[in-house]
Short mmCIF file of C-alpha atoms and ligand atoms in Angstrom, two decimals:
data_model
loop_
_atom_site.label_atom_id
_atom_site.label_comp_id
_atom_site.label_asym_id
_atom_site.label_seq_id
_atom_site.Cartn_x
_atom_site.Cartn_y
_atom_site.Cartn_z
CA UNK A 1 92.65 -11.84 193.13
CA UNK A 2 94.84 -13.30 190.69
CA UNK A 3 98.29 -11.83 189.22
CA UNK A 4 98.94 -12.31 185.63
CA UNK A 5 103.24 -12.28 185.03
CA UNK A 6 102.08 -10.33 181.56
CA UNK A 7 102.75 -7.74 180.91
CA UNK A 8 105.53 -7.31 183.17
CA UNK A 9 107.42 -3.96 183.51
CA UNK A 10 110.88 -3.16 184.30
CA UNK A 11 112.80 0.13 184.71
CA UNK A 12 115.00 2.50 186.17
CA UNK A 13 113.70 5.02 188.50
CA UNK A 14 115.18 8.09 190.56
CA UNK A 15 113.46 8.68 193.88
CA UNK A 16 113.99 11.61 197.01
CA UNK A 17 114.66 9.62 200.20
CA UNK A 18 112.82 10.32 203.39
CA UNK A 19 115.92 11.66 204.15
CA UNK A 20 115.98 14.01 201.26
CA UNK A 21 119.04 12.07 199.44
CA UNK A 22 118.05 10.78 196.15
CA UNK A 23 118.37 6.99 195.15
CA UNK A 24 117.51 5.35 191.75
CA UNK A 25 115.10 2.16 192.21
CA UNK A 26 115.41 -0.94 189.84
CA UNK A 27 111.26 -1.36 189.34
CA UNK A 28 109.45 -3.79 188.40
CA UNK A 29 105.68 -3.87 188.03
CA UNK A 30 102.80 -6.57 187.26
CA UNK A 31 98.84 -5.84 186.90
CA UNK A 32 96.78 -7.25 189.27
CA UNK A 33 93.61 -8.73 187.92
CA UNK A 34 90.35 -9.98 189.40
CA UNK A 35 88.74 -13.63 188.21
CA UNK A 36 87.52 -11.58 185.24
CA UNK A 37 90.57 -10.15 184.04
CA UNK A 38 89.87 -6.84 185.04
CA UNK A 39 92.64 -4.39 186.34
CA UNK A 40 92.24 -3.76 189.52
CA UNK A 41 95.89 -2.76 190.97
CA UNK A 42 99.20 -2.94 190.65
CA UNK A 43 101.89 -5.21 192.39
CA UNK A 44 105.74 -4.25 192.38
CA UNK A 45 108.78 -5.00 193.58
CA UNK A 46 111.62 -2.25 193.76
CA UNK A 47 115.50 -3.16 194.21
CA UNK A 48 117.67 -0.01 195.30
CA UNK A 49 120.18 -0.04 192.97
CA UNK A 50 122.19 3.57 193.57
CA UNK A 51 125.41 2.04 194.39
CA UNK A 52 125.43 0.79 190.94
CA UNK A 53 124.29 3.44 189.03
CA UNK A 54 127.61 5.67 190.91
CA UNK A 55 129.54 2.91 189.73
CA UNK A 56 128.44 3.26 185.95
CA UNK A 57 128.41 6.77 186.17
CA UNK A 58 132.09 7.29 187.66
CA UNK A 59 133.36 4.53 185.36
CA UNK A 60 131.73 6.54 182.18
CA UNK A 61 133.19 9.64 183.58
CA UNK A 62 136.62 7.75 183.78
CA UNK A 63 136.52 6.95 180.19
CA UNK A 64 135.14 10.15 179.17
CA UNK A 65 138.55 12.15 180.65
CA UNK A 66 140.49 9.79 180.07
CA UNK A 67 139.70 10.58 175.81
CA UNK A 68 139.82 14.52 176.41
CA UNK A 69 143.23 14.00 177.95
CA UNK A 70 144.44 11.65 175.05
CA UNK A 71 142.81 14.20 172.79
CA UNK A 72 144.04 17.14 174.30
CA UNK A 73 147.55 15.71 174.91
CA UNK A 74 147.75 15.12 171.26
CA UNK A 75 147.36 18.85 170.16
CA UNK A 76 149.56 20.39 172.87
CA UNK A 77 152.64 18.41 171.78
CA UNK A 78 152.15 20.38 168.14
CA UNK A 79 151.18 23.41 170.09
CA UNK A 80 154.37 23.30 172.27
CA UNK A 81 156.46 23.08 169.47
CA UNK A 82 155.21 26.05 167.64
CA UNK A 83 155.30 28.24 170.88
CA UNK A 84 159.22 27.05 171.48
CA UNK A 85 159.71 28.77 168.06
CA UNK A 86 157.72 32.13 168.60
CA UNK A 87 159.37 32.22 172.30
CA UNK A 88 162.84 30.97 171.07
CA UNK A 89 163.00 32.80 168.45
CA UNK A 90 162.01 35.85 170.42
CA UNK A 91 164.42 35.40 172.60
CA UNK A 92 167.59 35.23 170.31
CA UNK A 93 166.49 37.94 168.39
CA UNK A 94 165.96 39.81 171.90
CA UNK A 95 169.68 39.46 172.62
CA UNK A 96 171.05 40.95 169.47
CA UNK A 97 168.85 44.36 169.81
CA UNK A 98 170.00 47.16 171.94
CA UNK A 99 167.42 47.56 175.02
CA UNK A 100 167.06 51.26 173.40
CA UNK A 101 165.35 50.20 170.27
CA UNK A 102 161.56 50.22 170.33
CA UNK A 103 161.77 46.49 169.00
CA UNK A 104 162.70 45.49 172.26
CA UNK A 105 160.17 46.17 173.88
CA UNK A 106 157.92 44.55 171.02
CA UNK A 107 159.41 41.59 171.46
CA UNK A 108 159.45 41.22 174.90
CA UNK A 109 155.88 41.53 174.32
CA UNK A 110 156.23 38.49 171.90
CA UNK A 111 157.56 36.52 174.49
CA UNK A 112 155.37 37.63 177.30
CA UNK A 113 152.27 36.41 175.06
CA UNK A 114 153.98 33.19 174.15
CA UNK A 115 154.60 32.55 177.70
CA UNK A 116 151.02 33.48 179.14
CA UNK A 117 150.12 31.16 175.82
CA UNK A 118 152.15 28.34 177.52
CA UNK A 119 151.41 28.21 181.25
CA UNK A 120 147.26 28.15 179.39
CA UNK A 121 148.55 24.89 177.39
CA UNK A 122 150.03 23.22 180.66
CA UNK A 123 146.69 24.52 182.33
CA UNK A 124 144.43 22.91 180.18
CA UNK A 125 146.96 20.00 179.93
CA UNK A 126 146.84 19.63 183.56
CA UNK A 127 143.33 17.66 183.29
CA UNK A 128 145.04 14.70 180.60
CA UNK A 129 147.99 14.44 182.23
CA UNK A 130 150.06 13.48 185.10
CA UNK A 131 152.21 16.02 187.22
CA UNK A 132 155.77 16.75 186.09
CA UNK A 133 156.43 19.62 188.32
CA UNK A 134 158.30 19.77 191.76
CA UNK A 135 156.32 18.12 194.22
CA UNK A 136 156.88 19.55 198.20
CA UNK A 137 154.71 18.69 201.47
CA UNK A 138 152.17 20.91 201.33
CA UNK A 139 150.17 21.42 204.68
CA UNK A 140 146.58 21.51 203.02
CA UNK A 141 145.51 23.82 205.86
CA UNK A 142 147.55 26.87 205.55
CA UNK A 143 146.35 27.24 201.88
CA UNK A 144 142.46 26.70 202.99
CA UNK A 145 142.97 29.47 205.80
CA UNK A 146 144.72 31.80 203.13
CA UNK A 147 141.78 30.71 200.46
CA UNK A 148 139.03 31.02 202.89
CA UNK A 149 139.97 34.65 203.57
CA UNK A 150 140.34 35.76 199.76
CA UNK A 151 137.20 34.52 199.61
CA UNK A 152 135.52 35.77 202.91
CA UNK A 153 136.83 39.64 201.07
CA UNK A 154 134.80 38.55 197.83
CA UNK A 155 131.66 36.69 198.92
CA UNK A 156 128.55 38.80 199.82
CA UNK A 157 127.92 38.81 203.80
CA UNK A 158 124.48 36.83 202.53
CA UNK A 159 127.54 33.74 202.72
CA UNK A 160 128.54 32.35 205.88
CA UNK A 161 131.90 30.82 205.86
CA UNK A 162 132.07 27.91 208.17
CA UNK A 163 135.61 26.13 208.53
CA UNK A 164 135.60 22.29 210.10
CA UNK A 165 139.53 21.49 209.70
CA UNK A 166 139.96 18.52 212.57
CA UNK A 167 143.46 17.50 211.65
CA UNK A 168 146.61 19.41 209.66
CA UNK A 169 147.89 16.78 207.25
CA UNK A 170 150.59 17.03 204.25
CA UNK A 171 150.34 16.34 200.51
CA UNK A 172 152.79 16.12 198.02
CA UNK A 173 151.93 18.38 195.78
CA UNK A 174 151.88 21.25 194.13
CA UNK A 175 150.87 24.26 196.71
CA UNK A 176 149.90 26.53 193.40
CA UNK A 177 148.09 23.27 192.37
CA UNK A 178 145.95 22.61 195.61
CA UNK A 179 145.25 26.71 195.51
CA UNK A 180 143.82 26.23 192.45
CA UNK A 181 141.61 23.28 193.69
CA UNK A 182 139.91 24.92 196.65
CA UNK A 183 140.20 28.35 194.77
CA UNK A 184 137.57 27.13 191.84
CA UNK A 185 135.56 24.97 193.73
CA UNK A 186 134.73 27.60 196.71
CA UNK A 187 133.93 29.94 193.74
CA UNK A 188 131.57 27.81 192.29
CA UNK A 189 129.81 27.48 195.76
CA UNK A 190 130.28 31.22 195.83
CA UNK A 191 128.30 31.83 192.65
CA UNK A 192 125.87 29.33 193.32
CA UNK A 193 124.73 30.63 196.75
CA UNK A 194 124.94 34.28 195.52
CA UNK A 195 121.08 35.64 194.62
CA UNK A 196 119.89 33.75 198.50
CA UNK A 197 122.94 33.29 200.22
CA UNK A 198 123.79 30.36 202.37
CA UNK A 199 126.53 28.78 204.21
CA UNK A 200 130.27 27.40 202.63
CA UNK A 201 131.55 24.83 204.05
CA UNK A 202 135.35 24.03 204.03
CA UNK A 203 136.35 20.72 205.92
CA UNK A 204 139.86 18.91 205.87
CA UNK A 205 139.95 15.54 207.50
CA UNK A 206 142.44 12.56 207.27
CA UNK A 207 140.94 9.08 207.00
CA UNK A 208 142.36 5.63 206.44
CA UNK A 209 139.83 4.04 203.86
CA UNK A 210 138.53 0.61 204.85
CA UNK A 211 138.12 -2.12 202.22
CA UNK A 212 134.00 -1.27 202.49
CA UNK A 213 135.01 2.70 201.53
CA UNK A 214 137.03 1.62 199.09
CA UNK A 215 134.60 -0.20 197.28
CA UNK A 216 132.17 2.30 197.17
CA UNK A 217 134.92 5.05 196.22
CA UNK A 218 136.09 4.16 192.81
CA UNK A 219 139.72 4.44 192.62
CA UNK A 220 141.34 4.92 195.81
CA UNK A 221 144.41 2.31 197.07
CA UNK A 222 144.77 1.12 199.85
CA UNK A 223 146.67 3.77 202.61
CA UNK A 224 145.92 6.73 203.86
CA UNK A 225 144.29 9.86 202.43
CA UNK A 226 143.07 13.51 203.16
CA UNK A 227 139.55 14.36 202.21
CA UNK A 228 138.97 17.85 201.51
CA UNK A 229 134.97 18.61 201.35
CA UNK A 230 133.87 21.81 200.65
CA UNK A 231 129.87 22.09 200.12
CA UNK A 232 127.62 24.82 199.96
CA UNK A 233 123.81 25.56 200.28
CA UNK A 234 123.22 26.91 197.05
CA UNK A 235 121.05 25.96 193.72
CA UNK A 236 122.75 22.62 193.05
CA UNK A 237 123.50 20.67 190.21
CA UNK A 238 120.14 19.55 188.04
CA UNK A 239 120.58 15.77 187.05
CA UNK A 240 121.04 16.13 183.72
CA UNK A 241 124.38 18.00 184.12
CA UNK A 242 126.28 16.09 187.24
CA UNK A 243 127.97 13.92 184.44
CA UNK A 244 129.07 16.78 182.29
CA UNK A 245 130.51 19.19 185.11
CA UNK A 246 134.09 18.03 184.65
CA UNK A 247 134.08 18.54 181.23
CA UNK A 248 136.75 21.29 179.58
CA UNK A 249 134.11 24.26 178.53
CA UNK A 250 130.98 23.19 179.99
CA UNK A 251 129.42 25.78 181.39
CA UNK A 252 126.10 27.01 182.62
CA UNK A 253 127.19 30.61 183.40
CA UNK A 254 126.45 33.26 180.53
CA UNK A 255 128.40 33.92 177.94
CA UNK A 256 131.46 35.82 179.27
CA UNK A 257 131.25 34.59 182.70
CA UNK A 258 132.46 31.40 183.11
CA UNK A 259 134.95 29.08 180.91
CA UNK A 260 133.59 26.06 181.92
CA UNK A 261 137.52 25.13 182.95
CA UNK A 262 137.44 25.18 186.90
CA UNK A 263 136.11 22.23 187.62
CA UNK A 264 138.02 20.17 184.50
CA UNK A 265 141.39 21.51 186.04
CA UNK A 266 140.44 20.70 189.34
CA UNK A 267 139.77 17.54 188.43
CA UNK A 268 142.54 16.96 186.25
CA UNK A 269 144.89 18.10 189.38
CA UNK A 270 143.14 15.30 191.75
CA UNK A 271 144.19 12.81 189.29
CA UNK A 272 147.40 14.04 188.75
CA UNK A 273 147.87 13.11 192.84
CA UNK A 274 146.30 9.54 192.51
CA UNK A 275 143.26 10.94 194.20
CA UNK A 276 139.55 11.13 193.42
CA UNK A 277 136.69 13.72 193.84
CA UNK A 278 133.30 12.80 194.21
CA UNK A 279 130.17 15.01 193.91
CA UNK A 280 126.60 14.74 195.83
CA UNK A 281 124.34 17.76 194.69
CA UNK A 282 120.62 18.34 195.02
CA UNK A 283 118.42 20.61 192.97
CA UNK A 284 117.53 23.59 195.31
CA UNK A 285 119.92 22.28 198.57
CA UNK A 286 122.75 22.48 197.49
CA UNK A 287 126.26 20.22 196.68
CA UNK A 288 128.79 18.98 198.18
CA UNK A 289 132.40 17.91 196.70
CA UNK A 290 134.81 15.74 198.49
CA UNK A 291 138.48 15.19 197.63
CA UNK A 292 140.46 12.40 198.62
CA UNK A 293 144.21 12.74 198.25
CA UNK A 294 147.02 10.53 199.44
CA UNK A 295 148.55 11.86 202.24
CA UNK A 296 152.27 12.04 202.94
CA UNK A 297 153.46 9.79 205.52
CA UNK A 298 157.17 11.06 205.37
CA UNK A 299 156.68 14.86 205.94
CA UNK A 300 160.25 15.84 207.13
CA UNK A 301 161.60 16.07 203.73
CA UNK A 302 162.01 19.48 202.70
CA UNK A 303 162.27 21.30 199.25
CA UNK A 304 165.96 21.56 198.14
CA UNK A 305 166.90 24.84 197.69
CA UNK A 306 166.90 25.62 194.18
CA UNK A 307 169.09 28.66 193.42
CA UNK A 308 169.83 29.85 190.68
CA UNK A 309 173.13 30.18 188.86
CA UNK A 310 172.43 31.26 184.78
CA UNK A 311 176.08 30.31 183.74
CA UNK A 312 177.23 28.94 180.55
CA UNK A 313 180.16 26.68 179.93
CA UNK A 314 182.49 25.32 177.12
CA UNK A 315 181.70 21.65 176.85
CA UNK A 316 180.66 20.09 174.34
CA UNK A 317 176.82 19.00 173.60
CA UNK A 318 175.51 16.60 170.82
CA UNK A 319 171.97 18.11 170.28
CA UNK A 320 168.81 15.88 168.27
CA UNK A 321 165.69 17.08 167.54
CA UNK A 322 163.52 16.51 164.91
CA UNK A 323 162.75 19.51 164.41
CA UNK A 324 164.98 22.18 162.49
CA UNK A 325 163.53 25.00 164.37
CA UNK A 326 163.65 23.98 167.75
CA UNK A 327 167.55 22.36 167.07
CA UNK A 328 168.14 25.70 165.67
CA UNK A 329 166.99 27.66 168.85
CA UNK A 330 168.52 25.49 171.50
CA UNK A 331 171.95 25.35 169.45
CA UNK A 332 171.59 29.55 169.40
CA UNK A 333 170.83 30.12 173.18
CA UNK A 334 173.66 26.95 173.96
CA UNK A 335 176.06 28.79 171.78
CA UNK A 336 175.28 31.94 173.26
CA UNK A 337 176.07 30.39 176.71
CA UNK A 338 179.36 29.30 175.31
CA UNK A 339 178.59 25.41 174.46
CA UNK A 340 180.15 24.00 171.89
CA UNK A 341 177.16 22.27 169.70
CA UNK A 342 176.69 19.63 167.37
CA UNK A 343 173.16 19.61 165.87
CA UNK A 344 171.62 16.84 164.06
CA UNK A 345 168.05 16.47 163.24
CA UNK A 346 168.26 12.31 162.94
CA UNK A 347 168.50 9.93 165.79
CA UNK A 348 170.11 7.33 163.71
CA UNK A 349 172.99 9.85 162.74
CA UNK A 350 173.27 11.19 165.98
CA UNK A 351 173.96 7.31 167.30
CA UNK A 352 176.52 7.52 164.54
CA UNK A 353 178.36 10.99 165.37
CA UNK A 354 178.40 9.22 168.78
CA UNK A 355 179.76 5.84 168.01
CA UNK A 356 182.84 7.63 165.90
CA UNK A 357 183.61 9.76 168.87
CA UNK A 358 182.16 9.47 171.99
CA UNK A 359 184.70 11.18 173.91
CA UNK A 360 183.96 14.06 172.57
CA UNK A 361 180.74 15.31 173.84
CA UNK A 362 180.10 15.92 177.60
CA UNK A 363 176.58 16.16 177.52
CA UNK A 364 173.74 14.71 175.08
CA UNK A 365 170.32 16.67 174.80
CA UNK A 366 167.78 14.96 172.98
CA UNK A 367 164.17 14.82 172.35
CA UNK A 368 161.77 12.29 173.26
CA UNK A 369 159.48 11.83 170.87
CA UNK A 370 161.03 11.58 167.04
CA UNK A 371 160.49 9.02 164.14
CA UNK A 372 162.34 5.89 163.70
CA UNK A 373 164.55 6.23 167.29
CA UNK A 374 163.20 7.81 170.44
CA UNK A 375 164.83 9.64 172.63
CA UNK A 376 164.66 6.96 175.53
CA UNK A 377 165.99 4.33 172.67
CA UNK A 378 168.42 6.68 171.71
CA UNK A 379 169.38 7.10 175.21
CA UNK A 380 169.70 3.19 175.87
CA UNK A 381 172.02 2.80 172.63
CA UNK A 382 174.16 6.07 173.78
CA UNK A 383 174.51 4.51 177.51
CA UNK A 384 175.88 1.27 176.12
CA UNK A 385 178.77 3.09 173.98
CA UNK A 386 179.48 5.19 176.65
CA UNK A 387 177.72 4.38 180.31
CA UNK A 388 178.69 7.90 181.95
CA UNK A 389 177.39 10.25 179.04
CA UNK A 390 175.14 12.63 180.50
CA UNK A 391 171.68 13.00 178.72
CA UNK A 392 169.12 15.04 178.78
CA UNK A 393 165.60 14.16 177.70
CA UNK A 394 163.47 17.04 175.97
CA UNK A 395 159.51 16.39 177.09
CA UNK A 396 156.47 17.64 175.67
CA UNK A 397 153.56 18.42 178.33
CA UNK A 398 151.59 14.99 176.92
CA UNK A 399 154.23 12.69 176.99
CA UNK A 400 154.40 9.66 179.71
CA UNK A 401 157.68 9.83 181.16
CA UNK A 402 157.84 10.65 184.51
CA UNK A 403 161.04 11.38 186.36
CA UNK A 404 161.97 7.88 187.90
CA UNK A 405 161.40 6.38 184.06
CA UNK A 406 164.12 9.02 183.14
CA UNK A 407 166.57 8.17 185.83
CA UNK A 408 166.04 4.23 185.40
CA UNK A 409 167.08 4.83 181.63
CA UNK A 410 169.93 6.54 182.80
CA UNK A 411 169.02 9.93 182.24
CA UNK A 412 170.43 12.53 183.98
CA UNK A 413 168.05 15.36 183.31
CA UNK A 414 164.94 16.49 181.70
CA UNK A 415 163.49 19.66 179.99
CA UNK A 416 160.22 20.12 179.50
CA UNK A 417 158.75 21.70 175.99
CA UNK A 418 158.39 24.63 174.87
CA UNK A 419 162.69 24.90 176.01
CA UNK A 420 162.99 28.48 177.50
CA UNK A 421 166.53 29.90 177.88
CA UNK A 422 166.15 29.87 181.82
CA UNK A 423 165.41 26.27 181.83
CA UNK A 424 167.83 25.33 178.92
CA UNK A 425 170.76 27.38 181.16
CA UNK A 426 169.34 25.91 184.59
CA UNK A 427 169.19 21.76 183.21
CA UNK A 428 172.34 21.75 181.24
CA UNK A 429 174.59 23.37 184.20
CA UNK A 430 172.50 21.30 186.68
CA UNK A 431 173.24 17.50 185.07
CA UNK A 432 177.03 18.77 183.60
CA UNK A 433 177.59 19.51 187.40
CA UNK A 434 176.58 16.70 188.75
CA UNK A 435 178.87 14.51 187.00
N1 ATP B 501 128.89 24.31 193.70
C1 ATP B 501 128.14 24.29 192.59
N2 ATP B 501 126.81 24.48 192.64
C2 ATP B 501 126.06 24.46 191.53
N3 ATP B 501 126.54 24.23 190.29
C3 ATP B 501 127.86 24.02 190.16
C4 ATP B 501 128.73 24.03 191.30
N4 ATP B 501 129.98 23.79 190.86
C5 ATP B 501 129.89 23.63 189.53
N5 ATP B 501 128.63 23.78 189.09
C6 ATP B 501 128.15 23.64 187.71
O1 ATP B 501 129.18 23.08 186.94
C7 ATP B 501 129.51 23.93 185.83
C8 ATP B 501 130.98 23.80 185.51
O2 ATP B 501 131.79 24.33 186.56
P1 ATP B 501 133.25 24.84 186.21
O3 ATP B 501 133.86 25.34 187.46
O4 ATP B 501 133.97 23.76 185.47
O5 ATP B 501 133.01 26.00 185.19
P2 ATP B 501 132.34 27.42 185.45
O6 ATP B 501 132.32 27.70 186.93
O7 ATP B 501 131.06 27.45 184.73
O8 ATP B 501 133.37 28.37 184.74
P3 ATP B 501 134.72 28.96 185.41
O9 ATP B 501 135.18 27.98 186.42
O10 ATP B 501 135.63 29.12 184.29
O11 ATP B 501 134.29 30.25 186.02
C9 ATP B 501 129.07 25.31 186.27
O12 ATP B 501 128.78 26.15 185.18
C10 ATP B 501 127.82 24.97 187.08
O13 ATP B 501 126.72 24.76 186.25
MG1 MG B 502 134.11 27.41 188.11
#
């Protein structure tokens, strides 16, 4: 028998394990001829080559969120500022109606619907962008137990619900945030177990990666993490969909019945935490997600109390924004608390105001984000006129600056967009106190 190198084949192959796990094959094939040159078989070699295709896929994935949350980002930063106007607005006008009138009540409806409107922009936000809430220790556990028997009330009895939790680590995190994780992913197990049933599967586990793990988990650094698995028996994931699943709106569920959001926020939220989430399904047995978040070493700290005290005050606050609306609804709801303002809509003339007479303002609130001078700029030029001015950054959702940027420029506080009178009352009190 002789083997003729022509013509040689070469492709990529996906194949079920004895095992029943799938792997893709690198294949290559040559026809095997007789003296004569007659086919008579076929000789091939076959490299397994899954690791690498996980590798492609995650790193496409990567890229993939990384442009919705770029995307995303970019229209929520308009969107917040038109929603600080409807709610701002709102609000002032709220304050000069008797609670009598029937307009009150219409527009606290304005401002309950610009609200709900807002925590949907930070929700959809939450899968471009990195967490700016208050982060606490968050015993993972406690919220699985309190999940698992929501759940256990809305699952049919055809579900078993089968709880492995070996250890009882913290997070830092957001407990609303790691609800919402374990929330949408145990309902997507739910719904895809519920015509035959099967079993749910809810495991927390701490692990400390070795280098070997870490190279086959895209992502993780070194120390230690919390993997969160929760798998079900159910219809599994066809092929063609396991790279679209985290994408915002895709869906397979009817029209109506699904938003195609759960697993894009949950995703998002994993991120967020400098953790990953991988995903094993098979076609007809079912799929399995694991989460791997950084666990916090230094539990003991506790979440300061954060009372509230709504009180306005007399001093005196230069205010830029680029934006005549939103300057003219903080400068309303400061005035209303008593401040005395000083509104300007340029950077470069607030810098000015500021260099005439710095001793007159106690507090600076600014905006990040405006032409020409930003408000971390601004903030560096303002420091070196007068290093104790206290200054307050305003934030859109999308914007990168986290907390410790804010406090290495010097700033003292920071409001996120769409300003609400609590939060305006809350930050400017806060950082004017702490002086
Ligand atoms: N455990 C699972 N088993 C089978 N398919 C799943 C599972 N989890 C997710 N999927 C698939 O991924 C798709 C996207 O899930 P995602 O949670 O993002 O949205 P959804 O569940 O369709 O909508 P929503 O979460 O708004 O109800 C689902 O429509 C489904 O096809
Ligand atoms: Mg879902």
């Amino acid at each position: 028998v002789i083997t003729s190198g022509k013509p040689r084949i070469l492709y990529e192959e996906r194949q079920t394990r004895e095992d029943g796990n799938d792997s893709w094959l690198q294949t290559s094939k040559v026809p095997m001829r007789d003296s004569r040159g007659k086919i008579i078989g076929v000789l091939g070699t076959y490299q397994d080559i899954t690791e690498q295709k996980k590798m492609e896929a995650h790193f496409q994935q990567a890229q993939k969120m990384e442009a919705i949350g770029t995307l995303s980002g970019g229209i929520a930063h308009d969107f917040n500022n038109i929603l600080s106007a409807i709610i701002g607005y709102s609000e002032l006008s709220l304050s000069k109606i008797e609670s009598e009138s029937p307009i009150h009540g219409h527009l606290n409806k304005v401002i309950k619907a610009g609200e709900r409107a807002r925590d949907l922009v930070q929700q959809i936000l939450t899968f471009g962008r990195q967490h700016e809430g208050e982060l606490s220790p968050v015993r993972i556990k406690l919220i699985v137990k309190e999940v698992a028997k929501f759940i256990r009330a809305a699952l049919p009895t055809t579900i078993e619900i089968n709880q492995h939790i070996h250890d009882d680590p913290t997070v830092m995190a957001d407990p609303t945030q790691i609800h919402q994780i374990i929330m949408n992913l145990c309902t997507n197990a739910g719904h895809a177990m519920q015509e035959n049933g099967g079993i749910l599967e809810i495991g927390i586990e701490s692990i400390d990666p070795d280098s070997e793990f870490m190279g086959s988990h895209f992502g993780l650094q070194p120390g230690s993490y919390i993997k969160l698995t929760i798998s079900d028996t159910g219809d599994g994931i066809p092929p063609e969909n396991i790279n679209r699943i985290f994408e915002p709106y895709f869906t397979t569920k009817e029209q109506g019945k699904g938003t195609g959001l759960g697993l894009a926020i949950v995703h998002g939220i994993v991120k967020s935490y400098g953790g990953i989430i991988t995903v094993d399904s098979w076609a007809g047995k079912g799929t399995t997600f694991d989460i791997y978040l950084p666990s916090n070493e230094d539990s003991n700290k506790t979440k300061e109390d954060t009372e509230s005290k709504p009180i306005g005050g007399k001093e005196r606050i230069l205010l830029v924004d680029d934006e005549h609306d939103i300057i003219e609804i903080e400068k309303g709801i400061l005035e209303q608390l008593g401040y005395v303002v000083t509104p300007t809509v340029k950077a470069d003339k607030a810098l000015e105001i500021f260099a005439e007479r710095a001793d007159q303002f106690d507090l600076v609130i600014s905006d990040l984000t405006m032409p020409k001078i930003t408000g971390d700029k601004l903030a560096l030029e303002l420091i070196k006129i007068r290093p104790d001015i206290p200054i307050i950054l305003c934030t859109g959702f999308s914007e990168k600056m986290t907390e410790e940027k804010a406090a290495s420029l010097g700033v003292k506080g920071f409001l996120m967009k769409p300003v609400t009178v609590n939060s305006l009352t809350h930050v400017v009190r806060n950082v004017l106190d702490e002086k």
